[in-house]
XYZ file of C-alpha atoms in Angstrom:
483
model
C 9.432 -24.036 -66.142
C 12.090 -26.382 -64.397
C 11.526 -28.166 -61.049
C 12.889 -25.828 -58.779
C 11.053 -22.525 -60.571
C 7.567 -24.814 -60.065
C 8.251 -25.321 -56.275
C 9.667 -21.714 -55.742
C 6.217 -20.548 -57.283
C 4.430 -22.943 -55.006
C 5.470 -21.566 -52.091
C 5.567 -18.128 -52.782
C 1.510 -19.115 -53.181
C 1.275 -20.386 -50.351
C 2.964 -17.801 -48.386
C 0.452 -15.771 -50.359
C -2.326 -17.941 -48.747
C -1.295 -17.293 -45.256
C -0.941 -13.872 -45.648
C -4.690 -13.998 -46.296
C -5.255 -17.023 -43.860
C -3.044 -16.630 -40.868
C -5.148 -18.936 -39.043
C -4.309 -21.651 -41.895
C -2.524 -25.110 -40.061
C -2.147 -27.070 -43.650
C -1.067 -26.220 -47.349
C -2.122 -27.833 -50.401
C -0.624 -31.566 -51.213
C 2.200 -31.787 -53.615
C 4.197 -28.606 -52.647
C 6.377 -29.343 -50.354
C 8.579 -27.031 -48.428
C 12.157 -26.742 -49.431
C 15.350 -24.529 -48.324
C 14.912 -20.680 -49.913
C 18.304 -19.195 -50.041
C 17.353 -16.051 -52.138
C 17.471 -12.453 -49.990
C 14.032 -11.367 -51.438
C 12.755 -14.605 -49.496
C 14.417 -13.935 -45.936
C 13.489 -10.154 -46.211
C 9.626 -11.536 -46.388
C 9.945 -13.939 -44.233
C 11.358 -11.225 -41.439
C 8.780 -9.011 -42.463
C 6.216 -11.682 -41.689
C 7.769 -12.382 -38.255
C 7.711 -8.796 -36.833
C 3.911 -8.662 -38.192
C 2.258 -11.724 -36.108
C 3.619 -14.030 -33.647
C 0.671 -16.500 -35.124
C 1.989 -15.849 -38.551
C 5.602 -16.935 -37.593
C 4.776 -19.783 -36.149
C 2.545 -20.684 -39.466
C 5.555 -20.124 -41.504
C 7.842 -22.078 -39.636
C 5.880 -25.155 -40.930
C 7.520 -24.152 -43.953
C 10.964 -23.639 -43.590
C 13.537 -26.575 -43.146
C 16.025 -26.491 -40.128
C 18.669 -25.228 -42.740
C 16.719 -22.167 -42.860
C 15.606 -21.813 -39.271
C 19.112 -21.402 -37.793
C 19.927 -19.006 -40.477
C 16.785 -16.769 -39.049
C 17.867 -14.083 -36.838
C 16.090 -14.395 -33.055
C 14.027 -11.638 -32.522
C 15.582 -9.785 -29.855
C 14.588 -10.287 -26.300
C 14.189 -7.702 -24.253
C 16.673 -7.584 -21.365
C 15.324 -9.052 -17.859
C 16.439 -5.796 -15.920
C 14.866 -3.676 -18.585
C 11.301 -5.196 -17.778
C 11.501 -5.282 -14.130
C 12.414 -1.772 -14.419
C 9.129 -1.213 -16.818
C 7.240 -3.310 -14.342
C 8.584 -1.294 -11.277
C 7.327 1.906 -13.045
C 3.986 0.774 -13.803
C 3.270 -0.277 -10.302
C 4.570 2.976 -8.763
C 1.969 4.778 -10.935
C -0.905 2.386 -9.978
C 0.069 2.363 -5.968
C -1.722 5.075 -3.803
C 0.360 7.607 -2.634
C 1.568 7.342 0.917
C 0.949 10.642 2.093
C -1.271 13.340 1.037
C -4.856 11.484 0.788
C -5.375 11.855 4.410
C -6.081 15.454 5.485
C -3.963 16.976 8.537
C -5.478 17.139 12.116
C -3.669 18.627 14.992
C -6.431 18.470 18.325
C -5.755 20.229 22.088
C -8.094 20.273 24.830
C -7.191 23.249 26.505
C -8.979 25.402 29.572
C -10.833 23.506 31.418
C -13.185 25.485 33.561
C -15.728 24.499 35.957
C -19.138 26.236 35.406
C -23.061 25.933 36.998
C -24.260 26.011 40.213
C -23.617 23.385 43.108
C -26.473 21.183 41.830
C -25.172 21.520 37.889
C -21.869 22.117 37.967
C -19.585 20.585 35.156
C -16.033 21.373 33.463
C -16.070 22.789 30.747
C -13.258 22.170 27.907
C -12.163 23.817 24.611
C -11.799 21.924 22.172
C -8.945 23.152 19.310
C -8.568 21.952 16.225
C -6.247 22.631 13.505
C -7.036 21.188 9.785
C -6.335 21.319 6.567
C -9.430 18.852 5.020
C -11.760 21.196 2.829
C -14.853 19.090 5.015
C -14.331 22.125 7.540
C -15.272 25.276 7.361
C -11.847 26.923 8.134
C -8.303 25.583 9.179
C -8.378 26.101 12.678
C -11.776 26.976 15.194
C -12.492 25.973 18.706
C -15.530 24.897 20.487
C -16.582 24.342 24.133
C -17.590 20.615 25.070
C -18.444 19.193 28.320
C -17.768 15.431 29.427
C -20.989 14.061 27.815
C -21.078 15.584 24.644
C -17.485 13.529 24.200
C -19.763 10.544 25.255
C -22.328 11.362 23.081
C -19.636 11.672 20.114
C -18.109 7.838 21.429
C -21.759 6.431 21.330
C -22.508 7.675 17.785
C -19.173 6.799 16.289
C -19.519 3.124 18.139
C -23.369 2.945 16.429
C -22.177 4.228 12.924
C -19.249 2.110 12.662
C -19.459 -1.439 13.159
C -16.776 -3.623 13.995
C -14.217 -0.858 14.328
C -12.566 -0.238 17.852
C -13.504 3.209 18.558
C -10.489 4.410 21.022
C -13.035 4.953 24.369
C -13.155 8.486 26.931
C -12.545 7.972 30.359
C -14.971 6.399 32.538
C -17.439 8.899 34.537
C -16.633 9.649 37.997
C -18.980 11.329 40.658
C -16.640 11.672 43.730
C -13.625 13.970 43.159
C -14.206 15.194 39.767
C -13.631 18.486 40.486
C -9.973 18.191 42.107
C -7.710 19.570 39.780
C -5.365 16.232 39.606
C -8.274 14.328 38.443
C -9.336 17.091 36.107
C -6.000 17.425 34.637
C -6.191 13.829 34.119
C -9.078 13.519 32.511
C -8.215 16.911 30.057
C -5.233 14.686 28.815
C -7.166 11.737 28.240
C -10.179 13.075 26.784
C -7.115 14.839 24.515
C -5.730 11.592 23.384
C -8.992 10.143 22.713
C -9.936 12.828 19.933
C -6.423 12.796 18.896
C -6.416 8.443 18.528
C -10.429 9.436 16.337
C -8.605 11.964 14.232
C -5.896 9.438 13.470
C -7.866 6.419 12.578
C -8.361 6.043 8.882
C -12.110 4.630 9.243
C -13.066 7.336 11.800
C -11.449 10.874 10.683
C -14.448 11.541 8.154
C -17.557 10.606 10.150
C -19.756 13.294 10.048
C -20.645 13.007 13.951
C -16.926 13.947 14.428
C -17.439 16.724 11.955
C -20.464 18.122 14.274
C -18.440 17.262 17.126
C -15.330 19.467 16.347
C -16.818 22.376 14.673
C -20.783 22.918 15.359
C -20.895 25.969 17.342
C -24.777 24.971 18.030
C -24.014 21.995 18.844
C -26.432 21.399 21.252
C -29.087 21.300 18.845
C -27.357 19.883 16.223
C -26.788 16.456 18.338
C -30.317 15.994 19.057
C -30.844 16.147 15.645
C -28.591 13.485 14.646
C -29.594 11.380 18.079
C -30.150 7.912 16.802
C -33.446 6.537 15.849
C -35.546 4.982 17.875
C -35.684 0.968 18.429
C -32.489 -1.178 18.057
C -29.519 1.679 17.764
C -31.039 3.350 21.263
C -31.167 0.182 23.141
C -27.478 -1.005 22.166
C -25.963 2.178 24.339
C -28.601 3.598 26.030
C -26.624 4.151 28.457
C -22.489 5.164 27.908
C -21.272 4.482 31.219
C -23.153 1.085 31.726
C -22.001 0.492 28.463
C -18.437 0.938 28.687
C -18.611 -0.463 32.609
C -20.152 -3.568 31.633
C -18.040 -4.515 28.529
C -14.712 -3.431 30.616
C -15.829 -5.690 33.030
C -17.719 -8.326 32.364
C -16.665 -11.583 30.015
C -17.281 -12.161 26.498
C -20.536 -12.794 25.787
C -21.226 -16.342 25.797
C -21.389 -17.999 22.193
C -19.954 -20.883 20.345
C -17.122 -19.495 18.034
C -16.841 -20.549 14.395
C -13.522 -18.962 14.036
C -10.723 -20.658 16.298
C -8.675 -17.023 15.465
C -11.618 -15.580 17.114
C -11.132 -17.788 19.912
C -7.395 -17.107 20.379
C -7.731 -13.766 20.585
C -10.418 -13.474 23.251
C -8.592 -15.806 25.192
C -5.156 -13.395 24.844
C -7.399 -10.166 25.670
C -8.712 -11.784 29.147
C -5.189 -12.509 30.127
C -4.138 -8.846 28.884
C -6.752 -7.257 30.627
C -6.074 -9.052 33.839
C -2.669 -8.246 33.627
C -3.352 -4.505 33.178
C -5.588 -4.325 35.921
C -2.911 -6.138 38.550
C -0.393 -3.313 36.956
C -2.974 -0.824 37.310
C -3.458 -1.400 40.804
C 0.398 -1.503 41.573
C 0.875 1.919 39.929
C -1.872 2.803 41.693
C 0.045 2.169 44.696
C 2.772 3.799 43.721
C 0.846 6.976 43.521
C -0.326 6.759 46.650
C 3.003 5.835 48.307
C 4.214 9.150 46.680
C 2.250 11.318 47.686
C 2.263 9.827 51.415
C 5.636 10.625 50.943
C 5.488 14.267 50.271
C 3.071 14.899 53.086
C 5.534 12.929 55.850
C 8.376 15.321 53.911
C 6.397 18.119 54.278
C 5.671 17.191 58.078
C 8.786 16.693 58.847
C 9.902 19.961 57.148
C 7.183 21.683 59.162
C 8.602 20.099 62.777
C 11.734 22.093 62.153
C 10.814 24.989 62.124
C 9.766 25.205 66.219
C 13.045 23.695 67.213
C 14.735 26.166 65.154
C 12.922 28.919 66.820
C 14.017 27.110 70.029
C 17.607 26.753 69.617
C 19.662 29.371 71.264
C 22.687 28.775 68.528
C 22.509 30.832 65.596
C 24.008 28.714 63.547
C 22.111 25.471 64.300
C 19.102 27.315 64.200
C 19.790 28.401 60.488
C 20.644 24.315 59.836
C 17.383 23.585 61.024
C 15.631 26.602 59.382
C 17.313 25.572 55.891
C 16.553 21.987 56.195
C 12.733 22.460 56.917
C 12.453 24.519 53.753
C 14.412 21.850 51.592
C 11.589 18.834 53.017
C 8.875 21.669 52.333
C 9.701 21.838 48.814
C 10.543 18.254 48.083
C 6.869 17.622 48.864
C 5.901 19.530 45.771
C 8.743 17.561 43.856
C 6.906 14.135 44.922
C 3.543 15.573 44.240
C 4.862 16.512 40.905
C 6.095 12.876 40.264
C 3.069 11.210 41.013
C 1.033 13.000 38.981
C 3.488 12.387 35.821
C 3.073 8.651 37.168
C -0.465 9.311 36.578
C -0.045 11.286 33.465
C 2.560 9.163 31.650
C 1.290 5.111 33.042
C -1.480 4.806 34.837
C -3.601 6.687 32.128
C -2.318 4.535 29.295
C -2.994 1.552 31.723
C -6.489 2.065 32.345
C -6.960 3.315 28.499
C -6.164 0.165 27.406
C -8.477 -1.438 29.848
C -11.064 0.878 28.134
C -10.251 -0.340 24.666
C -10.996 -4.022 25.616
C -13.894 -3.025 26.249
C -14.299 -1.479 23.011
C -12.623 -4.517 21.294
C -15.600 -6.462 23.256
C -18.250 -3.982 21.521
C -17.025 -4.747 17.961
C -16.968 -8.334 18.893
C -20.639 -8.493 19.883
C -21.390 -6.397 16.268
C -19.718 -9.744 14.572
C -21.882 -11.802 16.832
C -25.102 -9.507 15.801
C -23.974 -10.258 12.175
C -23.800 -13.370 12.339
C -27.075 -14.541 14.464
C -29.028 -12.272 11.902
C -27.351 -13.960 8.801
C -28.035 -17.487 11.049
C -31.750 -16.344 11.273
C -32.209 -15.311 7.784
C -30.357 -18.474 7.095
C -33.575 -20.513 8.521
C -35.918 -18.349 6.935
C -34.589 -19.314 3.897
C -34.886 -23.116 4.775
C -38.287 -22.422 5.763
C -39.463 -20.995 2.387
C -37.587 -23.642 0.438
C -39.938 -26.135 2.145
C -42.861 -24.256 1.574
C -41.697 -24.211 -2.278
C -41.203 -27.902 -2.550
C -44.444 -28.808 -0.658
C -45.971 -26.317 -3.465
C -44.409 -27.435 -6.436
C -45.151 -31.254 -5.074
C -48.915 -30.495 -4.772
C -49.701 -30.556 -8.373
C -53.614 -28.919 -7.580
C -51.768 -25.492 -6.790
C -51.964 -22.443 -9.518
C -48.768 -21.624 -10.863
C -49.259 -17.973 -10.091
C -49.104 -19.235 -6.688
C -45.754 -21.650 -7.298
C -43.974 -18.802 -8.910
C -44.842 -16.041 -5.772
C -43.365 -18.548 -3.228
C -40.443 -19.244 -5.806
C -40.007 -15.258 -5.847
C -40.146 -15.141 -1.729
C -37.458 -18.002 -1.725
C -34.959 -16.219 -4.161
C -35.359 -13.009 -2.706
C -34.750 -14.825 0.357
C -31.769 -16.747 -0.510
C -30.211 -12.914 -1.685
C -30.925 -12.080 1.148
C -28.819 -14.201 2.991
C -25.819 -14.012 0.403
C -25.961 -10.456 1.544
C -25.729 -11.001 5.576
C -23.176 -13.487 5.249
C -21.053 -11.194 3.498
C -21.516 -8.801 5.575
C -20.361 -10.875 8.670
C -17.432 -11.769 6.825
C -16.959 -8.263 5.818
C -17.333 -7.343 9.717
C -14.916 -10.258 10.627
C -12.415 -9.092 8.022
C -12.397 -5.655 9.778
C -12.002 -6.370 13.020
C -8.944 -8.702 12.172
C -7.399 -5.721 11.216
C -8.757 -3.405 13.704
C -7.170 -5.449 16.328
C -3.531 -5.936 14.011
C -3.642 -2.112 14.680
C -4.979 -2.609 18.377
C -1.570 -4.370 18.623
C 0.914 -2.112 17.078
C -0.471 0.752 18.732
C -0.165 -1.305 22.515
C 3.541 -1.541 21.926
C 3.914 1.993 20.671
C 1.672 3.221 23.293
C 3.198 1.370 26.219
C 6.974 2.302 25.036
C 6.474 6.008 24.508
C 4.866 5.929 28.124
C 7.855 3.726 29.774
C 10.194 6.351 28.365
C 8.177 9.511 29.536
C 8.075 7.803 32.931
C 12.024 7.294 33.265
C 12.282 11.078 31.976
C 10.346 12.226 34.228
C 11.563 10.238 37.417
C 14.916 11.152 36.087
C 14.174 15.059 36.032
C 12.408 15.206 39.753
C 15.450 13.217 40.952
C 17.972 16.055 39.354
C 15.197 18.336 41.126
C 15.923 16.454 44.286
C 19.632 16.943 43.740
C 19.630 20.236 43.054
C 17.586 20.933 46.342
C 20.221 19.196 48.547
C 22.882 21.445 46.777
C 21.447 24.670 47.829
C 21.110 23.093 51.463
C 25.368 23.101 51.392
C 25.299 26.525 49.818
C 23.276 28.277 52.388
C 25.012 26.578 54.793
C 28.549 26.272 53.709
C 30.204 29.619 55.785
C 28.279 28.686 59.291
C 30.713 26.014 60.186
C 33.381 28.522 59.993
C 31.698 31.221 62.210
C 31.014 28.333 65.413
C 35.355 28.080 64.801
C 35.985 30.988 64.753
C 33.796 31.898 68.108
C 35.640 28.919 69.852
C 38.796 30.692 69.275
């Protein structure tokens, strides 16, 4: 056998070797690796490199540089081509957009006022239109009064931690059964369910279920009513509730989040800010319907001196021109209550949800005093384990029962500290969607308003236009008599 048939043979047993020993890093001494320029050799060799990237790179060791450039790359695949691959494999992992959430469509419609003078209440129906398969048909309607709504706020607030819950409208004893104010409150007890319906952490509570659909639902609330203790305390009362956290400052603790601290800092200044633009659309409002009254007055005042006036034709001025100011108090009526309807209800709602945002803040501050409690519990029992496993007169029964007590312990307090973090978490983005709803909210009701004050103004136009219709041919007759 000549030189070059001993080395070829070498190889090709050591190529043999790999195939068995992928993993090998070294060959035997004396064969060293020369240049193979036979086509049975490449055709292995390309074999080998579409088999195992490991197994390339072990056969490399091999092959001289002569040989390398003669290999043919392995084709990349092109950049595009994987981004593409990527793209699709993400689309089929992401969750849908649309579809998971079922449909809700909600109207408060009706609202009637019922029982005697001492008991008397409105009455609302409640319609809702569906398509989740948690109901039991697409579209039913119930009848709710004002505290069963309350009830519904105080259970969802109680169930749900850390979540703004969008607030009703604060009670009222003095003119609650005008029908401005109860046309008011139908529209904002209306957006309330509708803002429930719409929240992604709210729309399946059961509560809301009972709420919407329960035609016994009477019974079915005291059933559910919250246990005694704790969860009764926090709201016993709505309206004190919902009064004092509207009103009254944060509670006072030391914040271990500066974020925290920002934001209650921002909603003070926003809710004093609302409440000096409340009070100026309240004013407004007023000043309306002041105005419509003095219209009406004045409308009224023409009348006698039309019955006075011994000219026909005056007479019918005056006549015409009292009827105009008669109607144009209902036109400024009208506009203050769209006032009402359109700013000065999303106005005071977002007063109300500060005081909701205030609710979920003293949930984080629950969380974390009770993880800071259990927190020195913990410190406490770690003591008492030490100062057992110190005294060396102590049963070991006795060591490993306070060793239990201080892991158990120590779990315990991995688990509330989560949980305050979990609660912060949430309400961080509770109040990200507190702030894109504000600007929605706020710009859907600027635009309403200008619609509406530019409608009663065409109203106001149109009104002066029949005053020169009804008029127009009496000028003539007065010339025509002078003649």
């Amino acid at each position: 056998m000549n030189t070059f048939d001993s080395t070829h043979s070498s190889l090709d047993f050591n190529e043999s070797l790999l195939e068995s020993n992928p993993f090998a890093d070294s060959v035997p001494s004396g064969s060293e690796p020369i240049v193979n320029t036979t086509e049975q050799h490449q055709q292995q060799q390309e074999q080998q490199q579409e088999e195992s990237i490991s197994i390339k790179k072990d056969l490399k060791e091999f092959n001289t540089p002569q040989l390398q450039k003669e290999e043919e790359p392995i084709p990349k695949q092109p950049v595009s081509l994987q981004e593409e691959e990527q793209d699709t494999q993400s689309e089929s992992l992401q969750i849908p957009k649309s579809g998971s959430r079922p449909y809700f469509e909600i109207s408060i419609e009706d609202p009637q006022k019922v029982g005697d003078a001492i008991n008397a209440h409105i009455v609302y129906k409640v319609r809702t239109k569906t398509n989740s398969p948690a109901f039991r048909s697409s579209e039913f309607i119930v009848a709710r009064r004002y505290r069963d709504f309350l009830w519904l706020y105080n259970q969802l607030t109680l169930g749900n931690p850390g979540v703004i819950v969008p607030p009703v409208p604060e009670k009222h004893a003095l003119g609650r059964f005008q029908d401005d104010f109860v046309e008011s409150r139908r529209v904002a007890l209306e957006r309330c369910l509708q803002k429930i319906v719409a929240h992604p952490m709210l729309y399946g509570d059961p509560d809301l279920k009972v709420f919407l659909e329960s035609e016994s639902f009477n019974i079915e609330k005291r059933q559910r009513r919250a246990e005694p203790g704790e969860r009764i305390s926090f709201m016993r009362s709505f309206g004190e509730t919902i009064s004092n956290a509207a009103t009254s400052p944060f509670s006072k603790f030391i914040e271990v989040d500066e974020w925290f601290g920002s934001k209650r800092n921002q909603l003070d200044a926003l809710e004093t800010q609302l409440k000096g633009l409340l009070k100026s659309v309240e004013g407004v409002v007023k000043q309306r319907k002041e105005v419509g009254s003095a219209t009406a007055e004045f409308g009224e005042s023409m009348f006698p001196l039309a019955s006075a006036e011994l000219n026909h034709n005056l007479s019918t001025h005056l006549k015409v021109l009292g009827e105009i100011q008669k109607k144009m108090k209902q036109v400024h009526e009208e506009q203050a209550q769209y006032d009402i309807i359109t700013l000065e209800n999303t106005i005071d709602e977002y007063i109300r949800i500060i005081g909701s945002i205030r609710i979920a803040f003293n949930a984080r501050v629950k969380a974390y005093q009770t993880y800071q409690q259990a927190d020195g519990e913990l410190q406490r029992k770690m003591a008492i384990f030490e100062k057992t496993k110190a005294q060396q007169k102590n049963k070991p029964e006795k060591l490993a029962s306070s060793q239990q007590e201080m892991n158990e312990m120590k779990q315990k307090v991995e688990e509330l500290e989560q949980e305050f973090h979990d609660v912060s978490k949430l309400i961080k983005n509770e109040l990200d969607r507190f702030d894109k709803e504000k600007v929605e909210d706020f710009r859907d009701s600027v635009q309403q308003f200008l619609r509406s004050m530019i409608e009663h103004q065409k109203q106001i136009v149109a009104l002066w236009e029949t005053y020169f219709e009804q008029t127009a041919g009496l000028d003539d007759d007065d010339d025509d008599e002078e003649q």
